[in-house]
Amino acid sequence: VVKTRRSHRKSRNGCSECKRRHIRCDERRPACTNCTIAERACSFPPARQQSQLEPLPQPQLPHSPADSHLSRKSQHSPSSCEPDHPLPWPQCGPDPSSASPESVFAAGRFRFTPAPATGPQTLPSFTESFTSTAYHPPVPPGSLFTAEHLMLFYHVSDAMSDCILARGQIKVVLDIAIKHLKDAPYLIDQLLALSALHVAFTSKPGEVPLNGTIASYRNQATELQTRALSSFTRIAAMVPADDTATCVPRFLFASLLSNQVLAETLLQHQQPQPLPYHHDVMGGHGGGSAGAGGGASGGAVNFHGFMERMIECIHLHRGILAQIRPTWDYLMQSELFPLLRITHDANITAVTLSSGTECAALRQMIDAAASPMSQFGDSSPRRLDRASAEACRTAIDSLQWAFDMHRALSEQDVPHAPSAFIVTIEAEYVKVLRSLLPEALVILAYLGVLIHRCRRFWTFG
């Protein structure tokens, strides 16, 4: 049944920060979701009438926006996306199990284990543990999906055989999504979100894709992703981190979500018109002004806006390794094995070969910046303290490993190497990157080189 358009309700009792940035607030206290994700100070103005405030439960983890607000439909979207099955990411405790998923990402020369997060992470959060509460998700209602959703599902199966994580693996992904439709509805939502983004990415200017517009499918990708996050966030509170019954859809959801966020981040930086973003970190949503949009580009994200979005994307990717660690042995024997084997085999091959030299200049740069001696032989203040220099060196080692793994892949136009590097970035480097130190930015620029080598994959091209 195709749903009718629902009315839109403003967040009149939203926090001061969301009002200043002109974005919808979910009114969660003591800190709303938008401020939690953007790591901003959240404060609420005094209420004019106490009755206007609806009590909200205290969140146990950084939630996605509240369901009632997430279900509000964009006026430009071709369909409504209501979180009728809102259910969360089970989040891993900081103490990993004896399993070793790092073998896929960093076997051999280097082992890159993300350090426990020291502050609030971007969504979804993957670092909290949960009790083994019995898991009985509600059955989704019959009107959950619309005709447009069915069109997107057909697009996935018909036009994206080489566009989901690995070439020729779309049937595996679809089978898992259908198999777990009731207990993990977030996976099919995220798959449809990626389908909508693919329609928007691959449609030519002036073309009318699937009886819609490019902008409408970008909006729908955002709405479906938001609904998936809301559903996932609720499920996580009821599922233990080592639950093997749900680890397959959880890992697949994490991978698809991370790829979509990275694609949106990169395109947001390139396009003259801003993309709808699932959480408007910089508050320049739809403004197109010089201050928020980068001047003459008419809405393109400025440098600082791009860096905030990129750091959010890195946080999201880093959570994947923590998410799969407790159930790694099970995953390697599951139906995901064909997907995981690609990176695993490439990593083993890379370890046996001699390391490349792509990052040699980066190592020299860090050594010079951390040295007390200038290039003229006299003493000078260090540009990098010891901790920052070590964080950059670790990131460089991880980046060189990603270059080596990319050379070992049988197919070059796949997202595995860039994603593997982002997954293995440590929190210390992210902290240095957030401070916008030039050396950390140069390392990130080298990631751009690696992404350029994979540019024929649709999310990077």
XYZ file of C-alpha atoms in Angstrom:
461
model
C 0.000 0.000 0.000
C 1.477 3.346 -1.012
C 1.356 5.759 1.881
C -0.022 9.248 1.625
C 2.024 12.299 2.441
C 2.229 13.161 6.112
C 2.331 16.610 7.591
C 5.583 18.097 8.814
C 6.039 19.216 12.410
C 8.786 21.611 13.412
C 10.903 21.006 16.484
C 9.721 24.077 18.389
C 11.306 22.858 21.619
C 14.662 22.048 20.018
C 18.025 22.988 21.455
C 19.664 26.350 20.871
C 22.377 24.889 18.649
C 19.906 23.230 16.258
C 17.847 26.429 16.097
C 20.978 28.393 15.272
C 21.889 25.948 12.525
C 18.291 25.818 11.214
C 17.994 22.042 11.383
C 15.384 19.798 12.984
C 16.169 18.751 16.565
C 14.988 15.470 18.099
C 14.748 17.268 21.498
C 16.565 14.517 23.389
C 18.018 15.607 26.715
C 20.529 16.327 28.071
C 22.047 16.372 24.549
C 20.190 15.943 21.264
C 21.422 13.544 18.603
C 22.639 16.252 16.206
C 24.849 17.831 18.876
C 26.078 14.430 20.072
C 27.194 13.471 16.573
C 28.781 16.841 15.811
C 30.367 16.888 19.296
C 28.887 20.278 20.082
C 27.720 21.689 23.387
C 23.955 21.189 23.592
C 21.716 23.483 25.616
C 17.972 24.038 25.663
C 16.329 27.458 26.110
C 13.900 27.885 29.013
C 10.485 26.482 28.122
C 7.671 28.979 27.762
C 5.222 26.397 29.073
C 6.230 23.256 30.833
C 3.408 21.337 29.160
C 4.993 21.922 25.787
C 7.885 19.617 26.628
C 7.314 15.914 26.116
C 9.331 13.658 28.406
C 11.902 11.591 26.526
C 13.679 8.523 27.880
C 17.294 8.925 28.835
C 19.337 7.331 26.028
C 21.793 4.597 26.945
C 23.956 5.325 23.919
C 24.273 7.962 21.198
C 20.938 7.262 19.473
C 19.880 8.192 16.033
C 17.165 10.866 15.935
C 13.958 9.920 17.689
C 11.604 7.770 15.682
C 8.793 10.269 15.683
C 11.038 12.851 14.096
C 12.817 10.505 11.726
C 9.544 9.468 10.132
C 8.785 12.986 8.921
C 8.986 12.945 5.189
C 10.964 15.349 3.041
C 8.827 17.403 0.723
C 11.105 16.479 -2.164
C 11.188 12.754 -1.551
C 9.257 10.413 -3.820
C 8.074 8.342 -0.905
C 7.550 8.314 2.818
C 9.954 6.467 5.084
C 8.572 5.813 8.533
C 10.582 3.977 11.189
C 7.772 1.516 11.921
C 10.304 -1.133 12.841
C 12.681 1.008 14.871
C 14.958 -1.414 16.400
C 20.202 -0.545 17.220
C 23.674 -1.595 16.540
C 24.761 -3.983 19.233
C 27.823 -2.346 20.399
C 30.979 -4.078 21.273
C 32.631 -3.806 24.629
C 36.177 -2.486 24.683
C 37.550 -5.913 25.574
C 37.796 -7.969 22.344
C 37.282 -11.704 22.300
C 39.918 -14.188 21.341
C 38.857 -13.958 17.695
C 41.138 -12.002 15.390
C 39.432 -10.132 12.549
C 42.543 -7.974 12.285
C 43.972 -10.774 10.140
C 41.811 -9.512 7.307
C 42.963 -5.937 7.714
C 46.491 -6.150 9.102
C 48.019 -9.618 9.214
C 51.781 -9.835 8.938
C 53.814 -6.653 9.072
C 51.366 -4.450 10.905
C 48.451 -4.975 13.251
C 46.109 -2.044 13.507
C 43.640 -2.333 16.357
C 41.576 0.822 16.877
C 42.049 2.206 20.346
C 38.945 2.524 22.533
C 37.133 5.742 21.888
C 37.856 8.446 24.433
C 34.868 10.626 23.675
C 31.470 10.606 22.037
C 31.499 8.848 18.694
C 29.511 9.503 15.587
C 26.610 7.291 14.855
C 26.133 4.553 15.168
C 28.251 4.020 18.274
C 29.962 0.643 18.317
C 31.835 0.758 21.602
C 29.296 0.078 24.326
C 28.345 -3.349 25.614
C 24.822 -4.598 26.205
C 23.169 -7.204 28.333
C 21.945 -10.497 26.949
C 18.330 -9.399 27.087
C 16.009 -11.704 25.179
C 15.618 -10.475 21.637
C 12.067 -10.456 20.229
C 11.711 -7.738 17.571
C 8.219 -6.820 16.460
C 6.987 -7.963 13.074
C 7.054 -5.037 10.588
C 3.619 -3.906 9.417
C 2.431 -4.719 5.906
C 2.526 -1.093 4.766
C 6.205 -0.668 5.618
C 7.415 -0.478 2.007
C 6.082 1.598 -0.869
C 5.989 1.121 -4.623
C 9.125 3.253 -4.912
C 10.895 0.901 -2.518
C 10.020 -2.040 -4.760
C 11.495 -0.146 -7.698
C 14.684 0.398 -5.731
C 14.816 -3.275 -4.808
C 14.522 -4.200 -8.476
C 17.291 -1.712 -9.282
C 19.594 -3.432 -6.786
C 19.023 -6.860 -8.265
C 19.083 -5.737 -11.902
C 21.669 -2.940 -12.146
C 24.029 -3.289 -9.171
C 25.531 -6.753 -9.572
C 29.060 -5.286 -9.427
C 28.296 -2.311 -7.181
C 27.768 -3.783 -3.700
C 31.021 -4.395 -1.797
C 32.383 -6.912 -4.341
C 31.732 -7.874 -7.930
C 29.229 -10.639 -8.519
C 28.171 -10.891 -4.861
C 24.819 -9.129 -5.066
C 22.867 -12.388 -4.747
C 24.624 -13.145 -1.452
C 23.728 -9.703 -0.108
C 20.109 -9.900 -1.271
C 19.649 -13.391 0.141
C 20.920 -12.255 3.547
C 18.703 -9.157 3.521
C 15.579 -11.189 2.713
C 16.478 -13.935 5.183
C 16.779 -11.399 8.010
C 13.909 -9.146 6.953
C 11.991 -9.664 10.209
C 14.799 -9.762 12.767
C 17.066 -7.206 11.015
C 14.829 -4.860 8.973
C 17.552 -2.216 9.054
C 19.561 -4.193 6.481
C 16.966 -4.038 3.713
C 16.438 -0.329 4.445
C 20.168 0.344 4.124
C 20.328 -1.687 0.926
C 17.473 0.364 -0.532
C 19.221 3.553 0.597
C 22.338 2.534 -1.307
C 20.168 1.730 -4.319
C 18.612 5.208 -4.236
C 22.050 6.795 -3.994
C 23.244 4.677 -6.926
C 20.321 5.930 -9.018
C 21.234 9.516 -8.149
C 24.950 8.975 -8.769
C 24.656 7.206 -12.110
C 21.871 9.264 -13.690
C 22.991 11.807 -16.253
C 22.057 15.489 -15.873
C 18.585 16.103 -17.252
C 17.721 12.431 -17.090
C 14.600 11.359 -15.191
C 15.616 8.269 -13.192
C 12.890 5.753 -12.290
C 10.083 8.328 -12.601
C 11.785 10.646 -10.131
C 14.524 13.272 -10.003
C 18.142 13.040 -8.950
C 17.430 15.294 -5.968
C 14.446 13.192 -4.914
C 16.509 10.016 -4.889
C 19.253 11.680 -2.891
C 16.607 12.654 -0.366
C 15.182 9.155 -0.350
C 18.638 7.664 0.210
C 18.967 9.876 3.270
C 15.506 8.974 4.596
C 16.029 5.242 4.160
C 19.422 5.447 5.815
C 17.939 7.371 8.723
C 15.177 4.800 9.110
C 17.748 2.002 9.044
C 19.802 3.720 11.748
C 16.742 4.198 13.935
C 15.805 0.541 13.568
C 19.362 -0.631 14.181
C 19.797 1.537 17.264
C 16.774 -0.049 18.939
C 17.834 -3.594 18.120
C 21.317 -3.086 19.549
C 19.945 -2.406 23.004
C 18.459 -5.907 23.072
C 21.268 -7.950 21.492
C 24.595 -8.957 23.092
C 27.753 -8.073 21.173
C 28.704 -11.713 20.590
C 25.279 -12.798 19.322
C 25.943 -15.016 16.305
C 22.282 -15.040 15.250
C 22.456 -11.364 14.238
C 26.162 -10.790 13.559
C 25.864 -11.393 9.797
C 23.256 -8.674 9.088
C 24.975 -6.375 11.596
C 28.319 -6.595 9.822
C 26.753 -6.248 6.395
C 24.778 -3.220 7.555
C 27.947 -1.608 8.928
C 29.761 -2.110 5.641
C 26.937 -0.755 3.478
C 26.334 2.211 5.772
C 30.015 3.155 5.843
C 30.267 3.007 2.062
C 27.242 5.254 1.670
C 28.501 7.816 4.172
C 31.917 7.924 2.484
C 30.305 8.359 -0.936
C 28.069 11.165 0.350
C 31.017 12.863 2.026
C 33.126 12.841 -1.129
C 30.279 13.958 -3.385
C 29.217 16.692 -0.974
C 32.675 18.191 -1.366
C 32.558 18.076 -5.174
C 29.017 19.051 -6.115
C 27.848 22.667 -6.481
C 24.508 21.709 -4.902
C 24.647 20.259 -1.380
C 23.464 16.719 -0.783
C 20.914 16.025 1.926
C 22.998 14.614 4.728
C 21.659 12.198 7.322
C 22.916 14.505 10.047
C 23.704 18.053 8.996
C 26.980 18.451 10.861
C 27.866 21.896 9.578
C 24.387 23.367 9.438
C 24.757 24.569 5.821
C 21.892 22.342 4.686
C 20.269 23.861 1.662
C 21.549 27.313 2.484
C 23.866 27.871 -0.427
C 25.304 30.966 1.249
C 28.906 31.991 1.008
C 29.509 31.323 4.646
C 28.072 27.839 4.777
C 28.388 26.789 1.200
C 31.814 27.840 0.078
C 31.110 31.046 -1.804
C 30.704 30.992 -5.542
C 30.223 27.256 -5.703
C 26.605 27.783 -4.679
C 26.465 25.335 -1.811
C 29.571 23.158 -1.941
C 30.904 22.331 1.506
C 33.854 24.460 2.572
C 37.105 22.945 3.818
C 36.208 22.857 7.506
C 32.778 21.457 6.746
C 34.311 18.712 4.634
C 36.810 17.844 7.373
C 34.061 17.509 9.986
C 32.116 15.202 7.709
C 35.231 13.202 6.864
C 36.093 12.734 10.536
C 32.524 11.567 11.185
C 32.944 9.092 8.336
C 36.221 7.828 9.842
C 34.546 7.285 13.212
C 31.839 5.264 11.513
C 34.341 3.084 9.650
C 36.454 2.505 12.757
C 33.438 0.983 14.437
C 33.286 -1.872 11.916
C 36.343 -3.672 13.288
C 35.128 -3.350 16.866
C 31.718 -4.551 15.734
C 32.904 -7.805 14.132
C 35.706 -8.757 16.517
C 33.625 -10.839 18.995
C 32.074 -12.955 16.216
C 34.904 -13.069 13.696
C 35.340 -16.859 13.644
C 31.633 -17.313 13.035
C 31.582 -14.730 10.235
C 34.442 -16.452 8.416
C 32.355 -19.639 8.310
C 29.091 -17.899 7.397
C 27.538 -16.953 4.079
C 29.664 -13.772 4.216
C 32.834 -15.766 3.560
C 32.906 -14.969 -0.205
C 32.882 -11.253 0.658
C 35.438 -11.448 3.475
C 37.775 -13.735 1.567
C 38.562 -11.071 -1.035
C 40.248 -8.777 1.478
C 41.703 -11.674 3.458
C 43.454 -13.224 0.449
C 44.694 -9.861 -0.823
C 46.155 -9.084 2.588
C 47.989 -12.414 2.752
C 49.427 -11.760 -0.710
C 50.482 -8.235 0.244
C 52.326 -9.527 3.307
C 54.420 -11.925 1.215
C 55.440 -9.218 -1.266
C 57.865 -6.368 -0.685
C 56.280 -3.197 0.614
C 55.723 -0.335 -1.788
C 57.222 3.139 -1.585
C 54.107 5.284 -1.984
C 54.407 6.616 1.583
C 58.201 7.006 1.806
C 57.982 10.787 1.451
C 55.383 10.898 4.224
C 57.736 9.158 6.648
C 60.496 11.634 5.819
C 58.089 14.513 6.373
C 57.116 13.265 9.844
C 60.736 12.628 10.822
C 61.652 16.177 9.831
C 58.667 17.693 11.638
C 59.473 15.786 14.838
C 63.201 16.515 14.767
C 64.676 19.286 16.943
C 67.175 20.072 14.173
C 66.237 22.198 11.186
C 67.253 21.440 7.608
C 70.175 23.830 8.073
C 71.577 21.886 11.019
C 70.676 24.345 13.774
C 68.238 23.664 16.596
C 64.613 24.699 16.139
C 61.296 23.986 17.867
C 59.616 20.727 16.865
C 56.531 21.176 14.723
C 55.150 17.858 16.001
C 55.224 16.606 19.564
C 56.185 12.999 20.168
C 52.623 11.679 20.559
C 51.376 13.377 17.391
C 54.377 12.176 15.414
C 53.832 8.589 16.563
C 50.131 8.764 15.669
C 51.033 9.988 12.183
C 53.656 7.262 11.722
C 51.122 4.585 12.654
C 48.638 6.030 10.168
C 51.334 6.066 7.473
C 52.139 2.394 8.113
C 48.452 1.578 7.776
C 48.179 3.613 4.586
C 51.184 1.898 2.993
C 49.651 -1.459 3.909
C 46.443 -0.371 2.146
C 48.425 0.562 -0.983
C 50.120 -2.856 -0.876
C 46.795 -4.632 -0.467
C 45.280 -2.704 -3.360
C 48.053 -3.933 -5.661
C 47.367 -7.508 -4.534
C 43.634 -7.384 -5.289
C 42.538 -9.298 -8.358
C 40.180 -6.408 -9.206
C 41.480 -2.858 -8.846
C 38.209 -0.953 -9.108
C 36.796 -2.022 -5.745
C 36.494 -0.089 -2.461
C 38.327 -2.605 -0.258
C 41.708 -0.860 0.155
C 40.449 2.667 1.000
C 37.821 1.232 3.339
C 40.370 -1.030 5.037
C 42.650 1.940 5.721
C 39.839 4.027 7.199
C 38.729 1.081 9.349
C 42.216 0.680 10.835
C 42.896 4.356 11.582
C 43.588 4.797 15.275
C 41.910 7.333 17.518
C 45.182 9.177 18.145
C 45.525 10.073 14.468
C 41.884 11.176 14.293
C 42.599 13.537 17.183
C 45.601 14.988 15.349
C 43.562 15.261 12.154
C 40.798 17.115 13.979
C 43.343 19.754 14.995
C 44.104 20.242 11.260
C 47.848 19.809 11.624
C 49.415 20.085 8.146
C 51.190 16.730 8.430
C 47.954 14.924 9.274
C 46.203 16.604 6.347
C 48.935 15.502 3.943
C 48.414 11.890 5.076
C 44.706 12.268 4.354
C 45.583 13.670 0.927
C 47.488 10.457 0.198
C 44.270 8.590 0.958
C 42.832 10.646 -1.890
C 45.487 9.124 -4.157
C 44.374 5.638 -3.132
C 40.725 6.545 -3.741
C 41.681 7.910 -7.162
C 43.126 4.516 -8.064
C 39.674 3.036 -7.343
C 37.814 5.801 -9.162
C 35.957 3.440 -11.509
C 33.983 2.121 -8.561
C 30.770 4.126 -8.548
C 31.001 5.524 -5.011
C 34.421 7.059 -5.774
C 33.948 8.136 -9.387
